[in-house]
Amino acid sequence: MVAQVVRRILAPVELAERRDLDLGYAIGLAAQLRADLLLFAVIDTPTTVNLIGGHRARSGTGDFEKALRDEVRGILQQLVDQAAAAGVQALGHLTFAEDVEEQILKEALVQQVDLILVRSRGRTGLMKALLGNTAGEVLKAAPCPVLVART
């Protein structure tokens, strides 16, 4: 019997642009590999600005960071539920930080993942996409294999 090589997949969730919330590829891959899926969101300035722009006015909340954290937890829970519906065990986690790449790499180490699945738009050529964005930075320093999925 062959040992399972990929048991835990880390999939960073891009919240700066809402259209990137489709994690069907990550969920499908985890299902095929029978791997756990770790969904990780880093709340940085672009994410915060996007969430503020799409945020419904909440009167009297008083604590913006808590409201933002609750909103992102809700998004992650929807994705965890989507994975569960496909038979994939998933867990969502979030952190506040400006260095997204560094946080993804730290999470990969802490969670001892076997694969990081990052998405890249590849708008201006593969080399520029790999070397000049989050996917490229993660690819250069990851402690495990990285799968870059073009979106």
mmCIF file of C-alpha atoms in Angstrom:
data_model
loop_
_atom_site.group_PDB
_atom_site.id
_atom_site.type_symbol
_atom_site.label_atom_id
_atom_site.label_comp_id
_atom_site.label_asym_id
_atom_site.label_seq_id
_atom_site.Cartn_x
_atom_site.Cartn_y
_atom_site.Cartn_z
ATOM 1 C CA MET A 1 0.000 0.000 0.000
ATOM 2 C CA VAL A 2 1.324 3.445 -0.957
ATOM 3 C CA ALA A 3 1.457 6.097 1.767
ATOM 4 C CA GLN A 4 -0.607 9.206 1.224
ATOM 5 C CA VAL A 5 1.774 11.973 0.143
ATOM 6 C CA VAL A 6 -0.515 15.009 0.430
ATOM 7 C CA ARG A 7 -2.513 15.010 3.635
ATOM 8 C CA ARG A 8 -2.885 18.757 4.261
ATOM 9 C CA ILE A 9 -3.345 21.486 1.650
ATOM 10 C CA LEU A 10 -3.019 25.175 2.496
ATOM 11 C CA ALA A 11 -5.153 27.395 0.255
ATOM 12 C CA PRO A 12 -4.789 31.132 0.868
ATOM 13 C CA VAL A 13 -8.104 32.929 0.372
ATOM 14 C CA GLU A 14 -7.819 36.195 -1.566
ATOM 15 C CA LEU A 15 -10.328 38.635 -0.079
ATOM 16 C CA ALA A 16 -9.074 41.803 -1.785
ATOM 17 C CA GLU A 17 -11.191 40.883 -4.803
ATOM 18 C CA ARG A 18 -14.475 39.129 -4.113
ATOM 19 C CA ARG A 19 -14.448 37.253 -7.432
ATOM 20 C CA ASP A 20 -11.545 35.140 -6.180
ATOM 21 C CA LEU A 21 -13.681 33.424 -3.559
ATOM 22 C CA ASP A 22 -14.367 30.471 -5.834
ATOM 23 C CA LEU A 23 -12.301 27.697 -4.296
ATOM 24 C CA GLY A 24 -13.786 24.915 -6.379
ATOM 25 C CA TYR A 25 -10.370 23.883 -7.669
ATOM 26 C CA ALA A 26 -8.882 23.641 -4.165
ATOM 27 C CA ILE A 27 -11.895 21.736 -2.877
ATOM 28 C CA GLY A 28 -11.852 19.370 -5.856
ATOM 29 C CA LEU A 29 -8.140 18.702 -5.470
ATOM 30 C CA ALA A 30 -8.509 18.041 -1.745
ATOM 31 C CA ALA A 31 -11.395 15.670 -2.464
ATOM 32 C CA GLN A 32 -9.394 13.746 -5.071
ATOM 33 C CA LEU A 33 -6.383 13.462 -2.768
ATOM 34 C CA ARG A 34 -8.509 12.809 0.325
ATOM 35 C CA ALA A 35 -6.601 15.622 1.997
ATOM 36 C CA ASP A 36 -7.619 18.160 4.614
ATOM 37 C CA LEU A 37 -7.995 21.714 3.325
ATOM 38 C CA LEU A 38 -6.735 24.653 5.370
ATOM 39 C CA LEU A 39 -8.237 27.944 4.212
ATOM 40 C CA PHE A 40 -6.154 30.924 5.288
ATOM 41 C CA ALA A 41 -7.080 34.602 4.976
ATOM 42 C CA VAL A 42 -4.674 37.445 5.647
ATOM 43 C CA ILE A 43 -6.410 40.737 6.295
ATOM 44 C CA ASP A 44 -4.120 43.421 4.897
ATOM 45 C CA THR A 45 -4.773 46.989 3.706
ATOM 46 C CA PRO A 46 -6.199 46.094 0.244
ATOM 47 C CA THR A 47 -8.463 43.505 1.835
ATOM 48 C CA THR A 48 -9.644 45.987 4.434
ATOM 49 C CA VAL A 49 -10.356 48.649 1.795
ATOM 50 C CA ASN A 50 -12.315 46.142 -0.312
ATOM 51 C CA LEU A 51 -14.353 44.938 2.646
ATOM 52 C CA ILE A 52 -15.101 48.512 3.708
ATOM 53 C CA GLY A 53 -16.268 49.315 0.167
ATOM 54 C CA GLY A 54 -18.611 46.345 0.082
ATOM 55 C CA HIS A 55 -19.565 46.589 3.714
ATOM 56 C CA ARG A 56 -23.142 47.301 4.674
ATOM 57 C CA ALA A 57 -23.425 50.248 7.022
ATOM 58 C CA ARG A 58 -23.488 49.020 10.585
ATOM 59 C CA SER A 59 -24.584 51.617 13.035
ATOM 60 C CA GLY A 60 -23.293 51.439 16.563
ATOM 61 C CA THR A 61 -20.777 48.611 16.103
ATOM 62 C CA GLY A 62 -18.023 50.675 17.704
ATOM 63 C CA ASP A 63 -15.289 48.093 17.117
ATOM 64 C CA PHE A 64 -14.344 48.057 13.451
ATOM 65 C CA GLU A 65 -11.658 45.372 13.812
ATOM 66 C CA LYS A 66 -14.130 43.005 15.484
ATOM 67 C CA ALA A 67 -16.739 43.660 12.778
ATOM 68 C CA LEU A 68 -14.147 43.018 10.082
ATOM 69 C CA ARG A 69 -12.933 39.847 11.796
ATOM 70 C CA ASP A 70 -16.534 38.616 12.123
ATOM 71 C CA GLU A 71 -17.218 39.302 8.443
ATOM 72 C CA VAL A 72 -14.117 37.388 7.312
ATOM 73 C CA ARG A 73 -14.936 34.516 9.676
ATOM 74 C CA GLY A 74 -18.371 34.363 8.062
ATOM 75 C CA ILE A 75 -16.818 34.188 4.587
ATOM 76 C CA LEU A 76 -14.412 31.459 5.707
ATOM 77 C CA GLN A 77 -17.255 29.499 7.291
ATOM 78 C CA GLN A 78 -19.184 29.591 4.003
ATOM 79 C CA LEU A 79 -16.120 28.160 2.250
ATOM 80 C CA VAL A 80 -15.657 25.500 4.954
ATOM 81 C CA ASP A 81 -19.319 24.555 4.516
ATOM 82 C CA GLN A 82 -18.847 24.384 0.724
ATOM 83 C CA ALA A 83 -15.901 22.020 1.231
ATOM 84 C CA ALA A 84 -17.875 19.900 3.688
ATOM 85 C CA ALA A 85 -20.667 19.552 1.142
ATOM 86 C CA ALA A 86 -18.050 18.059 -1.208
ATOM 87 C CA GLY A 87 -16.846 15.634 1.465
ATOM 88 C CA VAL A 88 -13.680 17.583 2.301
ATOM 89 C CA GLN A 89 -12.633 18.316 5.851
ATOM 90 C CA ALA A 90 -11.712 22.007 5.942
ATOM 91 C CA LEU A 91 -10.682 24.564 8.522
ATOM 92 C CA GLY A 92 -10.641 28.346 8.150
ATOM 93 C CA HIS A 93 -8.123 30.635 9.834
ATOM 94 C CA LEU A 94 -7.423 34.359 9.598
ATOM 95 C CA THR A 95 -4.830 36.860 10.706
ATOM 96 C CA PHE A 96 -4.209 40.604 10.425
ATOM 97 C CA ALA A 97 -0.861 41.446 8.779
ATOM 98 C CA GLU A 98 0.655 43.480 5.973
ATOM 99 C CA ASP A 99 3.145 40.899 4.699
ATOM 100 C CA VAL A 100 0.779 38.392 3.110
ATOM 101 C CA GLU A 101 3.502 36.150 1.694
ATOM 102 C CA GLU A 102 5.308 35.897 5.026
ATOM 103 C CA GLN A 103 2.088 34.968 6.811
ATOM 104 C CA ILE A 104 1.280 32.263 4.252
ATOM 105 C CA LEU A 105 4.751 30.771 4.674
ATOM 106 C CA LYS A 106 4.473 30.879 8.478
ATOM 107 C CA GLU A 107 1.073 29.193 8.340
ATOM 108 C CA ALA A 108 2.483 26.462 6.097
ATOM 109 C CA LEU A 109 5.200 25.755 8.680
ATOM 110 C CA VAL A 110 2.931 25.924 11.719
ATOM 111 C CA GLN A 111 0.253 23.725 10.146
ATOM 112 C CA GLN A 112 2.823 21.341 8.640
ATOM 113 C CA VAL A 113 1.122 21.305 5.264
ATOM 114 C CA ASP A 114 2.199 19.060 2.421
ATOM 115 C CA LEU A 115 1.132 21.389 -0.395
ATOM 116 C CA ILE A 116 0.359 25.083 -0.827
ATOM 117 C CA LEU A 117 -2.181 25.911 -3.520
ATOM 118 C CA VAL A 118 -1.945 29.531 -4.663
ATOM 119 C CA ARG A 119 -3.748 31.290 -7.455
ATOM 120 C CA SER A 120 -2.210 33.601 -10.010
ATOM 121 C CA ARG A 121 -3.945 35.718 -12.595
ATOM 122 C CA GLY A 122 -0.944 35.629 -14.948
ATOM 123 C CA ARG A 123 -2.135 38.785 -16.708
ATOM 124 C CA THR A 124 1.284 39.870 -17.967
ATOM 125 C CA GLY A 125 3.069 36.631 -18.636
ATOM 126 C CA LEU A 126 3.935 33.651 -16.534
ATOM 127 C CA MET A 127 7.409 34.753 -15.451
ATOM 128 C CA LYS A 128 6.201 38.164 -14.282
ATOM 129 C CA ALA A 129 3.274 36.527 -12.484
ATOM 130 C CA LEU A 130 5.526 34.019 -10.747
ATOM 131 C CA LEU A 131 8.233 36.471 -9.771
ATOM 132 C CA GLY A 132 6.241 39.587 -9.002
ATOM 133 C CA ASN A 133 3.246 38.612 -6.905
ATOM 134 C CA THR A 134 2.163 36.601 -3.893
ATOM 135 C CA ALA A 135 2.293 33.322 -5.804
ATOM 136 C CA GLY A 136 5.867 34.006 -6.891
ATOM 137 C CA GLU A 137 7.043 34.976 -3.428
ATOM 138 C CA VAL A 138 5.457 31.887 -1.880
ATOM 139 C CA LEU A 139 6.929 29.705 -4.622
ATOM 140 C CA LYS A 140 10.447 31.016 -3.947
ATOM 141 C CA ALA A 141 10.455 30.367 -0.188
ATOM 142 C CA ALA A 142 7.898 27.638 0.525
ATOM 143 C CA PRO A 143 8.804 24.788 2.898
ATOM 144 C CA CYS A 144 6.816 22.329 0.756
ATOM 145 C CA PRO A 145 5.640 21.920 -2.851
ATOM 146 C CA VAL A 146 3.545 24.751 -4.307
ATOM 147 C CA LEU A 147 0.875 24.365 -6.953
ATOM 148 C CA VAL A 148 0.139 27.582 -8.842
ATOM 149 C CA ALA A 149 -3.316 27.541 -10.421
ATOM 150 C CA ARG A 150 -3.929 30.149 -13.074
ATOM 151 C CA THR A 151 -7.258 31.908 -12.692
#
